[in-house]
Amino acid sequence: VPDSRIIKLIDEAIAAPETVFAFIRQYDNERHLVAINFGEQTQELTFDGRGRLVMNSLMNRSGTVEHGVSIASDEGVIIKLD
């Protein structure tokens, strides 16, 4: 298709607690950390750097996070990394 754009996405695994599914997705210069806690307990997810919590499934918080984030039971978060 002549007018379609080629999109290059890069996915990167991230170390996470056993009940948390997490990865980093990059498009051009934007990086987002996506994490979902499937467990019954709140989990701590640590990562290098800082970012802005742009969305969580409980819709009850936002703001800047540094080096980690708490993820409640059955919660998902998306963090735009700096």
GROMACS .gro file of N, CA, C and O in nm:
model
  328
    1VAL      N    1   0.087  -0.118   0.000
    1VAL     CA    2   0.000   0.000   0.000
    1VAL      C    3   0.090   0.123   0.000
    1VAL      O    4   0.167   0.144   0.094
    2PRO      N    5   0.083   0.207  -0.100
    2PRO     CA    6   0.175   0.319  -0.114
    2PRO      C    7   0.169   0.423  -0.002
    2PRO      O    8   0.271   0.480   0.033
    3ASP      N    9   0.053   0.450   0.055
    3ASP     CA   10   0.044   0.557   0.155
    3ASP      C   11   0.053   0.506   0.300
    3ASP      O   12   0.036   0.582   0.392
    4SER      N   13   0.079   0.379   0.320
    4SER     CA   14   0.088   0.328   0.457
    4SER      C   15   0.226   0.358   0.515
    4SER      O   16   0.325   0.368   0.444
    5ARG      N   17   0.231   0.378   0.646
    5ARG     CA   18   0.357   0.401   0.717
    5ARG      C   19   0.408   0.270   0.773
    5ARG      O   20   0.331   0.186   0.817
    6ILE      N   21   0.538   0.257   0.772
    6ILE     CA   22   0.599   0.142   0.838
    6ILE      C   23   0.625   0.184   0.982
    6ILE      O   24   0.689   0.284   1.008
    7ILE      N   25   0.573   0.109   1.075
    7ILE     CA   26   0.588   0.140   1.217
    7ILE      C   27   0.688   0.041   1.276
    7ILE      O   28   0.671  -0.080   1.264
    8LYS      N   29   0.791   0.094   1.339
    8LYS     CA   30   0.890   0.010   1.404
    8LYS      C   31   0.869   0.018   1.555
    8LYS      O   32   0.889   0.122   1.615
    9LEU      N   33   0.826  -0.090   1.612
    9LEU     CA   34   0.806  -0.099   1.757
    9LEU      C   35   0.914  -0.187   1.815
    9LEU      O   36   0.953  -0.287   1.756
   10ILE      N   37   0.961  -0.150   1.931
   10ILE     CA   38   1.060  -0.231   2.002
   10ILE      C   39   1.001  -0.266   2.137
   10ILE      O   40   0.963  -0.178   2.213
   11ASP      N   41   0.991  -0.394   2.167
   11ASP     CA   42   0.945  -0.439   2.297
   11ASP      C   43   1.066  -0.490   2.375
   11ASP      O   44   1.153  -0.555   2.321
   12GLU      N   45   1.066  -0.459   2.504
   12GLU     CA   46   1.179  -0.495   2.590
   12GLU      C   47   1.122  -0.556   2.718
   12GLU      O   48   1.034  -0.499   2.780
   13ALA      N   49   1.172  -0.673   2.754
   13ALA     CA   50   1.128  -0.737   2.878
   13ALA      C   51   1.183  -0.661   2.997
   13ALA      O   52   1.284  -0.593   2.988
   14ILE      N   53   1.115  -0.672   3.109
   14ILE     CA   54   1.159  -0.607   3.233
   14ILE      C   55   1.140  -0.706   3.348
   14ILE      O   56   1.042  -0.781   3.349
   15ALA      N   57   1.236  -0.709   3.439
   15ALA     CA   58   1.225  -0.797   3.556
   15ALA      C   59   1.107  -0.753   3.641
   15ALA      O   60   1.091  -0.633   3.667
   16ALA      N   61   1.025  -0.847   3.683
   16ALA     CA   62   0.905  -0.815   3.760
   16ALA      C   63   0.873  -0.928   3.856
   16ALA      O   64   0.914  -1.042   3.834
   17PRO      N   65   0.797  -0.897   3.963
   17PRO     CA   66   0.751  -1.004   4.052
   17PRO      C   67   0.672  -1.109   3.974
   17PRO      O   68   0.619  -1.081   3.866
   18GLU      N   69   0.661  -1.226   4.031
   18GLU     CA   70   0.599  -1.340   3.963
   18GLU      C   71   0.458  -1.313   3.911
   18GLU      O   72   0.420  -1.360   3.804
   19THR      N   73   0.379  -1.237   3.984
   19THR     CA   74   0.240  -1.214   3.943
   19THR      C   75   0.221  -1.091   3.854
   19THR      O   76   0.110  -1.057   3.818
   20VAL      N   77   0.331  -1.026   3.819
   20VAL     CA   78   0.324  -0.904   3.737
   20VAL      C   79   0.377  -0.931   3.598
   20VAL      O   80   0.488  -0.983   3.581
   21PHE      N   81   0.297  -0.898   3.497
   21PHE     CA   82   0.340  -0.904   3.358
   21PHE      C   83   0.380  -0.763   3.319
   21PHE      O   84   0.300  -0.671   3.331
   22ALA      N   85   0.505  -0.745   3.276
   22ALA     CA   86   0.554  -0.609   3.247
   22ALA      C   87   0.647  -0.609   3.126
   22ALA      O   88   0.721  -0.705   3.104
   23PHE      N   89   0.640  -0.502   3.049
   23PHE     CA   90   0.731  -0.484   2.936
   23PHE      C   91   0.742  -0.336   2.905
   23PHE      O   92   0.661  -0.255   2.950
   24ILE      N   93   0.844  -0.301   2.830
   24ILE     CA   94   0.863  -0.163   2.783
   24ILE      C   95   0.843  -0.163   2.632
   24ILE      O   96   0.899  -0.247   2.561
   25ARG      N   97   0.762  -0.072   2.585
   25ARG     CA   98   0.739  -0.057   2.441
   25ARG      C   99   0.797   0.076   2.398
   25ARG      O  100   0.772   0.178   2.462
   26GLN      N  101   0.872   0.074   2.290
   26GLN     CA  102   0.934   0.195   2.238
   26GLN      C  103   0.890   0.219   2.095
   26GLN      O  104   0.887   0.127   2.013
   27TYR      N  105   0.854   0.343   2.065
   27TYR     CA  106   0.824   0.387   1.930
   27TYR      C  107   0.895   0.519   1.910
   27TYR      O  108   0.871   0.614   1.983
   28ASP      N  109   0.984   0.525   1.812
   28ASP     CA  110   1.072   0.640   1.793
   28ASP      C  111   1.143   0.669   1.924
   28ASP      O  112   1.209   0.582   1.978
   29ASN      N  113   1.127   0.788   1.980
   29ASN     CA  114   1.196   0.822   2.105
   29ASN      C  115   1.107   0.810   2.228
   29ASN      O  116   1.149   0.847   2.337
   30GLU      N  117   0.986   0.762   2.213
   30GLU     CA  118   0.896   0.747   2.328
   30GLU      C  119   0.902   0.605   2.381
   30GLU      O  120   0.894   0.509   2.306
   31ARG      N  121   0.916   0.595   2.514
   31ARG     CA  122   0.918   0.465   2.581
   31ARG      C  123   0.810   0.461   2.687
   31ARG      O  124   0.796   0.553   2.766
   32HIS      N  125   0.732   0.353   2.688
   32HIS     CA  126   0.627   0.333   2.786
   32HIS      C  127   0.646   0.198   2.855
   32HIS      O  128   0.669   0.097   2.789
   33LEU      N  129   0.635   0.200   2.985
   33LEU     CA  130   0.636   0.078   3.064
   33LEU      C  131   0.491   0.039   3.088
   33LEU      O  132   0.410   0.121   3.132
   34VAL      N  133   0.456  -0.084   3.055
   34VAL     CA  134   0.321  -0.137   3.074
   34VAL      C  135   0.331  -0.251   3.174
   34VAL      O  136   0.414  -0.341   3.157
   35ALA      N  137   0.251  -0.249   3.280
   35ALA     CA  138   0.257  -0.354   3.381
   35ALA      C  139   0.117  -0.386   3.433
   35ALA      O  140   0.037  -0.295   3.455
   36ILE      N  141   0.092  -0.515   3.453
   36ILE     CA  142  -0.037  -0.561   3.506
   36ILE      C  143  -0.008  -0.660   3.619
   36ILE      O  144   0.069  -0.755   3.601
   37ASN      N  145  -0.070  -0.636   3.734
   37ASN     CA  146  -0.056  -0.725   3.849
   37ASN      C  147  -0.175  -0.820   3.852
   37ASN      O  148  -0.287  -0.780   3.880
   38PHE      N  149  -0.149  -0.946   3.823
   38PHE     CA  150  -0.255  -1.048   3.824
   38PHE      C  151  -0.271  -1.114   3.961
   38PHE      O  152  -0.355  -1.201   3.978
   39GLY      N  153  -0.191  -1.072   4.057
   39GLY     CA  154  -0.194  -1.134   4.189
   39GLY      C  155  -0.296  -1.073   4.283
   39GLY      O  156  -0.362  -0.974   4.252
   40GLU      N  157  -0.305  -1.132   4.402
   40GLU     CA  158  -0.400  -1.086   4.504
   40GLU      C  159  -0.338  -0.986   4.600
   40GLU      O  160  -0.409  -0.930   4.684
   41GLN      N  161  -0.207  -0.963   4.590
   41GLN     CA  162  -0.136  -0.870   4.679
   41GLN      C  163  -0.078  -0.754   4.597
   41GLN      O  164  -0.043  -0.773   4.481
   42THR      N  165  -0.064  -0.638   4.660
   42THR     CA  166   0.006  -0.527   4.597
   42THR      C  167   0.151  -0.565   4.573
   42THR      O  168   0.211  -0.631   4.658
   43GLN      N  169   0.204  -0.530   4.458
   43GLN     CA  170   0.342  -0.563   4.423
   43GLN      C  171   0.421  -0.437   4.393
   43GLN      O  172   0.365  -0.338   4.344
   44GLU      N  173   0.551  -0.442   4.420
   44GLU     CA  174   0.642  -0.332   4.387
   44GLU      C  175   0.717  -0.369   4.260
   44GLU      O  176   0.776  -0.477   4.251
   45LEU      N  177   0.713  -0.281   4.163
   45LEU     CA  178   0.788  -0.299   4.039
   45LEU      C  179   0.896  -0.192   4.035
   45LEU      O  180   0.866  -0.073   4.047
   46THR      N  181   1.021  -0.234   4.022
   46THR     CA  182   1.130  -0.137   4.018
   46THR      C  183   1.183  -0.127   3.875
   46THR      O  184   1.178  -0.224   3.798
   47PHE      N  185   1.231  -0.009   3.840
   47PHE     CA  186   1.288   0.015   3.707
   47PHE      C  187   1.388   0.129   3.717
   47PHE      O  188   1.386   0.206   3.813
   48ASP      N  189   1.474   0.139   3.619
   48ASP     CA  190   1.572   0.247   3.615
   48ASP      C  191   1.506   0.375   3.566
   48ASP      O  192   1.427   0.373   3.472
   49GLY      N  193   1.538   0.486   3.630
   49GLY     CA  194   1.491   0.615   3.583
   49GLY      C  195   1.361   0.659   3.647
   49GLY      O  196   1.323   0.616   3.755
   50ARG      N  197   1.294   0.747   3.573
   50ARG     CA  198   1.168   0.803   3.621
   50ARG      C  199   1.071   0.818   3.504
   50ARG      O  200   1.108   0.803   3.389
   51GLY      N  201   0.948   0.847   3.538
   51GLY     CA  202   0.847   0.863   3.435
   51GLY      C  203   0.720   0.924   3.492
   51GLY      O  204   0.714   0.962   3.609
   52ARG      N  205   0.620   0.930   3.407
   52ARG     CA  206   0.492   0.987   3.446
   52ARG      C  207   0.385   0.881   3.429
   52ARG      O  208   0.371   0.821   3.323
   53LEU      N  209   0.310   0.857   3.536
   53LEU     CA  210   0.199   0.761   3.532
   53LEU      C  211   0.088   0.824   3.448
   53LEU      O  212   0.026   0.921   3.489
   54VAL      N  213   0.068   0.771   3.328
   54VAL     CA  214  -0.031   0.830   3.238
   54VAL      C  215  -0.167   0.762   3.247
   54VAL      O  216  -0.268   0.819   3.207
   55MET      N  217  -0.168   0.638   3.300
   55MET     CA  218  -0.295   0.568   3.312
   55MET      C  219  -0.282   0.453   3.409
   55MET      O  220  -0.178   0.390   3.417
   56ASN      N  221  -0.387   0.432   3.485
   56ASN     CA  222  -0.397   0.308   3.563
   56ASN      C  223  -0.541   0.260   3.557
   56ASN      O  224  -0.634   0.339   3.540
   57SER      N  225  -0.559   0.131   3.567
   57SER     CA  226  -0.692   0.073   3.546
   57SER      C  227  -0.790   0.109   3.656
   57SER      O  228  -0.911   0.102   3.636
   58LEU      N  229  -0.742   0.149   3.772
   58LEU     CA  230  -0.831   0.189   3.881
   58LEU      C  231  -0.872   0.336   3.870
   58LEU      O  232  -0.960   0.382   3.942
   59MET      N  233  -0.807   0.408   3.779
   59MET     CA  234  -0.836   0.551   3.753
   59MET      C  235  -0.836   0.634   3.881
   59MET      O  236  -0.923   0.719   3.901
   60ASN      N  237  -0.737   0.609   3.969
   60ASN     CA  238  -0.737   0.679   4.096
   60ASN      C  239  -0.607   0.753   4.128
   60ASN      O  240  -0.589   0.801   4.239
   61ARG      N  241  -0.515   0.761   4.030
   61ARG     CA  242  -0.390   0.832   4.057
   61ARG      C  243  -0.319   0.869   3.927
   61ARG      O  244  -0.349   0.817   3.821
   62SER      N  245  -0.225   0.961   3.941
   62SER     CA  246  -0.140   1.003   3.830
   62SER      C  247  -0.017   1.067   3.892
   62SER      O  248  -0.004   1.073   4.014
   63GLY      N  249   0.074   1.116   3.810
   63GLY     CA  250   0.191   1.186   3.863
   63GLY      C  251   0.321   1.120   3.826
   63GLY      O  252   0.326   1.024   3.749
   64THR      N  253   0.427   1.171   3.884
   64THR     CA  254   0.563   1.125   3.855
   64THR      C  255   0.600   1.007   3.944
   64THR      O  256   0.564   1.004   4.062
   65VAL      N  257   0.670   0.912   3.887
   65VAL     CA  258   0.722   0.799   3.962
   65VAL      C  259   0.872   0.788   3.935
   65VAL      O  260   0.919   0.819   3.826
   66GLU      N  261   0.948   0.748   4.037
   66GLU     CA  262   1.092   0.732   4.023
   66GLU      C  263   1.136   0.597   4.072
   66GLU      O  264   1.102   0.558   4.184
   67HIS      N  265   1.206   0.525   3.989
   67HIS     CA  266   1.270   0.397   4.021
   67HIS      C  267   1.173   0.286   4.060
   67HIS      O  268   1.217   0.179   4.100
   68GLY      N  269   1.044   0.310   4.054
   68GLY     CA  270   0.951   0.203   4.085
   68GLY      C  271   0.809   0.253   4.107
   68GLY      O  272   0.784   0.373   4.114
   69VAL      N  273   0.719   0.156   4.115
   69VAL     CA  274   0.578   0.188   4.136
   69VAL      C  275   0.511   0.070   4.208
   69VAL      O  276   0.548  -0.045   4.187
   70SER      N  277   0.417   0.103   4.296
   70SER     CA  278   0.334   0.000   4.359
   70SER      C  279   0.216  -0.027   4.268
   70SER      O  280   0.152   0.066   4.220
   71ILE      N  281   0.185  -0.155   4.249
   71ILE     CA  282   0.073  -0.192   4.164
   71ILE      C  283  -0.021  -0.278   4.248
   71ILE      O  284   0.016  -0.385   4.296
   72ALA      N  285  -0.142  -0.230   4.265
   72ALA     CA  286  -0.242  -0.300   4.346
   72ALA      C  287  -0.285  -0.430   4.278
   72ALA      O  288  -0.263  -0.451   4.159
   73SER      N  289  -0.351  -0.514   4.355
   73SER     CA  290  -0.408  -0.637   4.302
   73SER      C  291  -0.501  -0.606   4.185
   73SER      O  292  -0.583  -0.514   4.193
   74ASP      N  293  -0.486  -0.678   4.077
   74ASP     CA  294  -0.569  -0.663   3.957
   74ASP      C  295  -0.560  -0.524   3.894
   74ASP      O  296  -0.652  -0.481   3.825
   75GLU      N  297  -0.450  -0.454   3.916
   75GLU     CA  298  -0.431  -0.321   3.857
   75GLU      C  299  -0.332  -0.327   3.741
   75GLU      O  300  -0.239  -0.405   3.742
   76GLY      N  301  -0.356  -0.243   3.643
   76GLY     CA  302  -0.263  -0.224   3.533
   76GLY      C  303  -0.220  -0.078   3.529
   76GLY      O  304  -0.297   0.011   3.564
   77VAL      N  305  -0.094  -0.054   3.489
   77VAL     CA  306  -0.043   0.082   3.479
   77VAL      C  307   0.032   0.102   3.348
   77VAL      O  308   0.089   0.006   3.294
   78ILE      N  309   0.032   0.225   3.300
   78ILE     CA  310   0.116   0.265   3.186
   78ILE      C  311   0.194   0.388   3.232
   78ILE      O  312   0.135   0.485   3.278
   79ILE      N  313   0.325   0.379   3.218
   79ILE     CA  314   0.416   0.487   3.261
   79ILE      C  315   0.496   0.532   3.140
   79ILE      O  316   0.563   0.449   3.075
   80LYS      N  317   0.488   0.661   3.108
   80LYS     CA  318   0.573   0.718   3.004
   80LYS      C  319   0.708   0.748   3.066
   80LYS      O  320   0.719   0.831   3.155
   81LEU      N  321   0.810   0.680   3.019
   81LEU     CA  322   0.943   0.692   3.076
   81LEU      C  323   1.015   0.815   3.020
   81LEU      O  324   1.001   0.848   2.902
   82ASP      N  325   1.094   0.882   3.107
   82ASP     CA  326   1.174   0.998   3.064
   82ASP      C  327   1.298   0.951   2.991
   82ASP      O  328   1.346   0.844   3.009
   0.00000   0.00000   0.00000
